[in-house]
CSV table of C-alpha atoms in Angstrom, one decimal:
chain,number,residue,atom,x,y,z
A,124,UNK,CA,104.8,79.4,83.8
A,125,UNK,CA,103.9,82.0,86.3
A,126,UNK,CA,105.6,85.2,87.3
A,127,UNK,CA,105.7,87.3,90.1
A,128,UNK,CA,106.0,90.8,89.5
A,129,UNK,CA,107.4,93.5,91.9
A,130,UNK,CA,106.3,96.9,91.2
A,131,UNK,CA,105.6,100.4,93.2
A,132,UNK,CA,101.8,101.2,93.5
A,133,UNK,CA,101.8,104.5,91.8
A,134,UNK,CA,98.9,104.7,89.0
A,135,UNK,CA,102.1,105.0,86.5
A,136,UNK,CA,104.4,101.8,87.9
A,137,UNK,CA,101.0,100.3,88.2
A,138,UNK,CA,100.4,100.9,84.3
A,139,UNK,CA,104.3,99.6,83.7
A,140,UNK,CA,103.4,96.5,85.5
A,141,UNK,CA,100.2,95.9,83.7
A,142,UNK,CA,101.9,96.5,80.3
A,143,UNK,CA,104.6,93.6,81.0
A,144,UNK,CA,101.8,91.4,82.5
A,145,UNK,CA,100.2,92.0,78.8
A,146,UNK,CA,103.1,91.0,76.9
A,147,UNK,CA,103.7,88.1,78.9
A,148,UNK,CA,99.8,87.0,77.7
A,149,UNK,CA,101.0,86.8,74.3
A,150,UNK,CA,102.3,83.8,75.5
A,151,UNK,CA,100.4,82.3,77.8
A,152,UNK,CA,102.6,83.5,80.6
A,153,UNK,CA,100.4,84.2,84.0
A,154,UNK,CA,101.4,86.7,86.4
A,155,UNK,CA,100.2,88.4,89.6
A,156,UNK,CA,101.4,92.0,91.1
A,157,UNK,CA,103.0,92.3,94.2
A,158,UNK,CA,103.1,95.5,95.5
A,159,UNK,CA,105.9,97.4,97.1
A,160,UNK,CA,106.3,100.7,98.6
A,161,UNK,CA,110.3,102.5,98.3
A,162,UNK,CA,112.0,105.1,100.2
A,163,UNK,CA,111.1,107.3,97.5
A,164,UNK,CA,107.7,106.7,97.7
A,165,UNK,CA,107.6,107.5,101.4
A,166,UNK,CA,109.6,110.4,101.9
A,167,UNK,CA,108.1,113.3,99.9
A,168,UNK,CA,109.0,116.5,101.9
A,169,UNK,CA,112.4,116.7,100.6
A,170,UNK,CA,114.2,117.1,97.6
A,171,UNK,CA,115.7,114.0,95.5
A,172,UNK,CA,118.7,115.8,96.2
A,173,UNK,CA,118.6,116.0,99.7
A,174,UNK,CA,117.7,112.1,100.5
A,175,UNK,CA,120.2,110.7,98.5
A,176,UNK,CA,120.0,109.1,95.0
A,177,UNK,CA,121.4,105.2,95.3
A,178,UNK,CA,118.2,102.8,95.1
A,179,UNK,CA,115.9,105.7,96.0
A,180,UNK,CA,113.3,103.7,94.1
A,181,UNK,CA,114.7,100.5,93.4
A,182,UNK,CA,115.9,99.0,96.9
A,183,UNK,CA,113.2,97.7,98.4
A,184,UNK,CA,112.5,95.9,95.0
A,185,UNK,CA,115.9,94.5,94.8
A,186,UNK,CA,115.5,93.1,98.6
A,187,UNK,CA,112.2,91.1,97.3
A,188,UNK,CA,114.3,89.9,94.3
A,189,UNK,CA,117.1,88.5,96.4
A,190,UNK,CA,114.8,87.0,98.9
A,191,UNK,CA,112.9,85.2,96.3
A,192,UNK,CA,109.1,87.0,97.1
A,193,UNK,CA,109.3,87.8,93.3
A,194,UNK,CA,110.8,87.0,90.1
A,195,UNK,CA,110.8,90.2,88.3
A,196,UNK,CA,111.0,93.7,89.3
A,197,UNK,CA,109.5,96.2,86.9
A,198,UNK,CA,111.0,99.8,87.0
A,199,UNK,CA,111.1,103.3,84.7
A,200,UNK,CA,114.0,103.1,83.5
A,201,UNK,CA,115.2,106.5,84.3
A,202,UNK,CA,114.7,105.4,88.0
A,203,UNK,CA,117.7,102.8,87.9
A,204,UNK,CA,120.9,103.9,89.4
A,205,UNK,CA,123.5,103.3,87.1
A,206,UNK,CA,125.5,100.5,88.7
A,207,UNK,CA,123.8,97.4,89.6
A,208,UNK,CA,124.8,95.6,92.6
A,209,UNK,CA,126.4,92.3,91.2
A,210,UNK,CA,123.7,89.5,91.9
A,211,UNK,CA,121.1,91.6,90.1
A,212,UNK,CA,120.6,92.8,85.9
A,213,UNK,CA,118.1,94.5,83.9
A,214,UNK,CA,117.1,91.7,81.9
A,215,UNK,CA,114.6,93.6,79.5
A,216,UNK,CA,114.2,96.9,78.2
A,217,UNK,CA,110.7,97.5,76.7
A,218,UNK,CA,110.4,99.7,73.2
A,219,UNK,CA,110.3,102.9,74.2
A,220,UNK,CA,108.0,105.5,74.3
A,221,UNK,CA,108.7,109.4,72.5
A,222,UNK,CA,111.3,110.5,75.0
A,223,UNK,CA,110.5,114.6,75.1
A,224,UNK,CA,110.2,116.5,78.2
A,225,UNK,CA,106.6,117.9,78.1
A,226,UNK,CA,105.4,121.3,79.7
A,227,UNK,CA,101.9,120.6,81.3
A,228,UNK,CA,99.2,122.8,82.3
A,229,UNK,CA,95.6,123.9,83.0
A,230,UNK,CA,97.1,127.0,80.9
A,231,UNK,CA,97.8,125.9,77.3
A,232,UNK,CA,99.1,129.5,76.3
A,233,UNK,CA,102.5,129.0,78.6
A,234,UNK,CA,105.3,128.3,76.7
A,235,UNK,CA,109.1,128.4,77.8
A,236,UNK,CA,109.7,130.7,74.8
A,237,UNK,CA,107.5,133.5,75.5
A,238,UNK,CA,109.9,135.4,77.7
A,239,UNK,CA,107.0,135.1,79.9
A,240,UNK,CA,107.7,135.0,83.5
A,241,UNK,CA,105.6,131.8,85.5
A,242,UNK,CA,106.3,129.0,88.0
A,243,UNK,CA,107.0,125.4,87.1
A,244,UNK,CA,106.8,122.8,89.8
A,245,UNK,CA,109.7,119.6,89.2
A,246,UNK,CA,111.9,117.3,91.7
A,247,UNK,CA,114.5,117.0,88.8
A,248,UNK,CA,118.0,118.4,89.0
A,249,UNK,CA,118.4,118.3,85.6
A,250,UNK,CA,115.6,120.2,85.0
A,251,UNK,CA,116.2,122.6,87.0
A,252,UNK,CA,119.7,123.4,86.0
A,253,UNK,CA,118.1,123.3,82.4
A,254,UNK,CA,115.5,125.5,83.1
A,255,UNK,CA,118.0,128.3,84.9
A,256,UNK,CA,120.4,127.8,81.9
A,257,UNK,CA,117.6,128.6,79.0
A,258,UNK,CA,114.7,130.2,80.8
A,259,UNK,CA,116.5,132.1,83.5
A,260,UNK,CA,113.1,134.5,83.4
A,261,UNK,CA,111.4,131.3,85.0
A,262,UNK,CA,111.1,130.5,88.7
A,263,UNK,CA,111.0,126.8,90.1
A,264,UNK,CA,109.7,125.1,92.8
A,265,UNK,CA,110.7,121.8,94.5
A,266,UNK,CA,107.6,119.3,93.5
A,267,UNK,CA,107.7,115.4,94.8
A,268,UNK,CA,104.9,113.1,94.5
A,269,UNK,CA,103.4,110.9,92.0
A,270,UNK,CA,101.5,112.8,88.6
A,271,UNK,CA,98.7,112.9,90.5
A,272,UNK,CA,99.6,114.2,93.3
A,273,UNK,CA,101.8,116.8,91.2
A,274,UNK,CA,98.3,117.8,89.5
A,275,UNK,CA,96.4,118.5,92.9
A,276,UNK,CA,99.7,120.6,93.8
A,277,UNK,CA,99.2,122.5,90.4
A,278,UNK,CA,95.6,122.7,90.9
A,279,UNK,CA,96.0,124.1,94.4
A,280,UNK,CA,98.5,127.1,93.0
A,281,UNK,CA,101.5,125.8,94.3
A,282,UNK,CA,102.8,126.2,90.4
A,283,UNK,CA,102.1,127.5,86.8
A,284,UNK,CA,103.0,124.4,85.1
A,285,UNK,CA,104.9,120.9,85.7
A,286,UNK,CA,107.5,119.6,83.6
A,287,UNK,CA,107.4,116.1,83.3
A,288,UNK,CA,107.9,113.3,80.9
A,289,UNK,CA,105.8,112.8,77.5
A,290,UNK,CA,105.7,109.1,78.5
A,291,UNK,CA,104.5,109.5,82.0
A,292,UNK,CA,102.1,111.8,80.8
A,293,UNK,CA,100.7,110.1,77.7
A,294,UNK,CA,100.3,106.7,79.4
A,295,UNK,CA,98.1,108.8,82.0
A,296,UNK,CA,96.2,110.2,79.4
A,297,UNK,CA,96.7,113.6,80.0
A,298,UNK,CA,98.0,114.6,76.7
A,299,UNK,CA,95.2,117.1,76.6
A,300,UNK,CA,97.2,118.8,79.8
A,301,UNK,CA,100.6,119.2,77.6
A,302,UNK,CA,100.9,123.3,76.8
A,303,UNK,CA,104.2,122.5,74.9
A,304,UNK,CA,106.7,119.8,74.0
A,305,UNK,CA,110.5,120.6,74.5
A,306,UNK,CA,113.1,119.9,72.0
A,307,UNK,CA,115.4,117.0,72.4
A,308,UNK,CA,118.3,119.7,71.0
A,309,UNK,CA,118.3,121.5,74.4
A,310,UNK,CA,116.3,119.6,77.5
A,311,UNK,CA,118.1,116.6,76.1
A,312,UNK,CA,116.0,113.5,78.3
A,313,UNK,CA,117.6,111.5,81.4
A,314,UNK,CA,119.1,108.3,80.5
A,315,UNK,CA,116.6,105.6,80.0
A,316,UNK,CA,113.8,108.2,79.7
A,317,UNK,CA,110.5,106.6,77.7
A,318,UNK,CA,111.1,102.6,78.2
A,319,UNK,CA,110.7,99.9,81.1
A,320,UNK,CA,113.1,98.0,82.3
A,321,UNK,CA,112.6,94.1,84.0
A,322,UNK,CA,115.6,93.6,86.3
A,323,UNK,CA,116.0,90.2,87.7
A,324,UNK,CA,118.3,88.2,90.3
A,325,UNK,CA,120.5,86.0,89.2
A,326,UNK,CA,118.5,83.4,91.0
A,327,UNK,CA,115.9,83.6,88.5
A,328,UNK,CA,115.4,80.1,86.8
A,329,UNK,CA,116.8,80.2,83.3
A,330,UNK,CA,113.4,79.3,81.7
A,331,UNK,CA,112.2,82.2,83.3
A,332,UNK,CA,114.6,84.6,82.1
A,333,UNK,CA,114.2,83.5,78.7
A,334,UNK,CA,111.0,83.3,78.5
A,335,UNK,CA,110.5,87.1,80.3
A,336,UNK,CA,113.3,88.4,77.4
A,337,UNK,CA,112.3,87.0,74.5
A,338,UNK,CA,108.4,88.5,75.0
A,339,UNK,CA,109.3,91.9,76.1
A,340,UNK,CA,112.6,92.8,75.5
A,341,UNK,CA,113.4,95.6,72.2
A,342,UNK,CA,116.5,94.9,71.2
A,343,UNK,CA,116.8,98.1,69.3
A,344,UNK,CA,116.2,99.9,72.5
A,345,UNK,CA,117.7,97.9,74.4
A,346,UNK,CA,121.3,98.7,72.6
A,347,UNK,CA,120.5,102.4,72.6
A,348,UNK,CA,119.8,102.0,76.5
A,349,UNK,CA,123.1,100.0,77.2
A,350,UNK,CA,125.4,103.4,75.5
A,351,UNK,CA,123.5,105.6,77.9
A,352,UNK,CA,123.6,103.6,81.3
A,353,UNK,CA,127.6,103.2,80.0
A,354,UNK,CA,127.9,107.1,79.9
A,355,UNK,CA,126.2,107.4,83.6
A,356,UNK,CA,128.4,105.2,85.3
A,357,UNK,CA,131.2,106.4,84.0
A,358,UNK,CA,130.0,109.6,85.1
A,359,UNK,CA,128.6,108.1,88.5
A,360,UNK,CA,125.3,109.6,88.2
A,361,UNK,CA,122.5,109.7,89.9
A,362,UNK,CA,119.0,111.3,91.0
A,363,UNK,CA,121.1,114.7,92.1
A,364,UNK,CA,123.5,114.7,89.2
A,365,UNK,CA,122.4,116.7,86.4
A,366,UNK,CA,123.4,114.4,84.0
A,367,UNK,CA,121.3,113.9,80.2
A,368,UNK,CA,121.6,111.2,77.2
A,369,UNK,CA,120.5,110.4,74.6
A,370,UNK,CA,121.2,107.3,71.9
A,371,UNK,CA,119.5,107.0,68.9
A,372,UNK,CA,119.8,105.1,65.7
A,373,UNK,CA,121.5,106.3,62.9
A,374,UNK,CA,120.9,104.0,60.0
A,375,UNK,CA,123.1,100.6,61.1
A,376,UNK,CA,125.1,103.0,63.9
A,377,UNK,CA,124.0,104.4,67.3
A,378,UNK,CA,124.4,108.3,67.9
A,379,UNK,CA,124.9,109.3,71.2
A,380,UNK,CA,124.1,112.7,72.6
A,381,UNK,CA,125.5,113.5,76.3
A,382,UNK,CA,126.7,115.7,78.5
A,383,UNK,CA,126.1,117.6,82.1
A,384,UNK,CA,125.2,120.9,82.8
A,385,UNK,CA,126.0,123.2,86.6
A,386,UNK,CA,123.5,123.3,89.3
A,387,UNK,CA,123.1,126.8,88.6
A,388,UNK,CA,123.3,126.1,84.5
A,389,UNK,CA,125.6,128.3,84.1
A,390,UNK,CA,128.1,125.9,82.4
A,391,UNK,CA,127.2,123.3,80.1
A,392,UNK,CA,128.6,120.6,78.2
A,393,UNK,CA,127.2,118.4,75.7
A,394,UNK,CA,128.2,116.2,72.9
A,395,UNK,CA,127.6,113.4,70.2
A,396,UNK,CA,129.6,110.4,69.1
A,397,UNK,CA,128.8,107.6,67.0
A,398,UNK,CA,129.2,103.7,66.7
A,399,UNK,CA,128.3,100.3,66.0
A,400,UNK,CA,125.7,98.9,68.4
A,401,UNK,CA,127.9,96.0,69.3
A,402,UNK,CA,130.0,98.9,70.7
A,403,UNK,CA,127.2,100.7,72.8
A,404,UNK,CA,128.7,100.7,76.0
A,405,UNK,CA,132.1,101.4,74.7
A,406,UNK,CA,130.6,104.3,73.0
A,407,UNK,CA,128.9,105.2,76.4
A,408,UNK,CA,131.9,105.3,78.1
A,409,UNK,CA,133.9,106.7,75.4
A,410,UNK,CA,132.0,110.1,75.2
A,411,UNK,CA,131.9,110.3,79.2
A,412,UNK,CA,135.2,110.5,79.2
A,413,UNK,CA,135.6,113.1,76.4
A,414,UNK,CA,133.2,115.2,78.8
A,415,UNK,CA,135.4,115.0,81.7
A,416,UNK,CA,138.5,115.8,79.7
A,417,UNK,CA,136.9,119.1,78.8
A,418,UNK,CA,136.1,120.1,82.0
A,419,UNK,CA,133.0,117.9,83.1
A,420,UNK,CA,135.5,116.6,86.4
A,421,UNK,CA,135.4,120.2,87.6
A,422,UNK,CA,131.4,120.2,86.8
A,423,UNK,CA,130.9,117.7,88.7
A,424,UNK,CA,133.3,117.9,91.7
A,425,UNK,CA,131.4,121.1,92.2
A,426,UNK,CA,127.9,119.6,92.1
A,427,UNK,CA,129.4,117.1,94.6
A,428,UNK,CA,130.2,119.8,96.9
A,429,UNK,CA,127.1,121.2,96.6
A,430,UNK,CA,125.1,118.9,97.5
């Protein structure tokens, strides 16, 4: 059996790619990389925001799958829009990595609670609003590009520090460049943040499918992924919608920490429920909806207007 496999050229997709072409080895599987370059890859002088969320870094994939070019497409899983157009699924979510935000700099004194004032370089709403709700002392700039490029852009004293994912950073081996890790308990990760997901068309042979699941799919994972993507489309998020999850197991149950916070963070809302995992996207859903009921509508109709 041999697949194709559709991935971005950036050092990290690269590294995502190579890890599924490794656990598709195990089995004999062979595999090539094909190569593709997305609209978010290309435009990188304005904000996420500002361009538009829907498929920023998944279209051009999901065109290749349709058309047959490749089999697989390989993604972050935080970079998945939270409704999938109906010919396409994720069908594989790999175990995932710690899921901490991660403050990174040539300066390993900085810390977000010094009540020292410094400059922090990200392209994430949710960060953003994070950082203005619990480090208001803290100024932010706009920062695109892959972590490489974001490194130069340090380097070059555009910025203080970055604030970036542990996984991104760890599988880049710059864990010697992280000057503190956040806690879960307030920068609460995107959904899907720390595991890769394989999405697929339904085109894809059967034998194919199975075969690509049963090597590199976590079902553990993959059950707390399914109560977070539940809780974003409910929500309609995106790339500009400040939106956070978080599922975790608790014992035989899931645990499910969500909520949304203003562009400005002044107003934030966040909360946990619980269920069985053969409930996860009911449990998704379940909690969006107590969120809007307690005001998370009128969070997010202004964000809409915002942006």
């Amino acid at each position: 059996m041999h697949i194709r496999i559709g991935t971005r050229s950036s050092r990290l997709a690269l590294w995502q790619a190579e890890y599924i072409q490794q656990l598709l080895q195990a089995a004999d599987v062979t595999s090539e990389l094909v190569l593709i370059e997305t609209k978010g890859d290309q435009i990188l002088d304005r904000s996420l925001a500002k361009i538009g969320s829907k498929g920023l870094f998944t279209q051009e994939l999901e065109d290749q799958l349709r058309s047959g070019t490749i089999d697989i497409a390989v993604h972050s899983a935080k970079d998945l829009q939270s409704s999938l157009p109906a010919d396409l699924s994720i069908i594989a979510f790999t175990e995932r990595e710690r899921v901490n935000d991660v403050l990174v700099s040539r300066d390993g004194s900085l810390s977000l609670t010094s009540g020292q004032a410094f400059t922090i370089g990200t392209s994430s709403t949710r960060r953003v609003a994070m950082l203005r709700h619990y480090c208001p002392h803290i100024k932010v700039v706009d920062m695109r590009g892959n972590l490489q490029t974001r490194l130069r852009k340090l380097d070059d004293g555009h910025c203080d520090a970055l604030l970036l994912a542990y996984a991104g950073v760890h599988r880049m081996h710059y864990d010697d460049l992280i000057a503190e890790h956040l806690p879960i308990s307030d920068f609460t990760p995107a959904v899907g943040q720390g595991s890769v997901a394989i999405e697929a068309a339904d085109t894809l042979p059967l034998d194919k499918l199975a075969q690509v699941r049963s090597l590199t799919n976590h079902e553990p994972t993959e059950a707390c992924l399914k109560a977070e993507r539940a809780f974003l489309r409910r929500l309609e998020g995106g790339c500009s919608i400040p939106v956070f999850a978080l599922a975790t197991w608790a014992g035989e149950e899931i645990s499910l920490t969500g909520g949304l916070i203003s562009l400005d963070g002044a107003d934030i809302l966040r909360e946990t429920f619980v269920g069985p995992p053969a409930q996860a996207e009911q449990l998704g859903h379940d909690l969006a909806e107590a969120l809007l009921a307690r005001g998370g509508d009128e969070i997010l109709q202004s964000i809409r207007e915002a942006l």
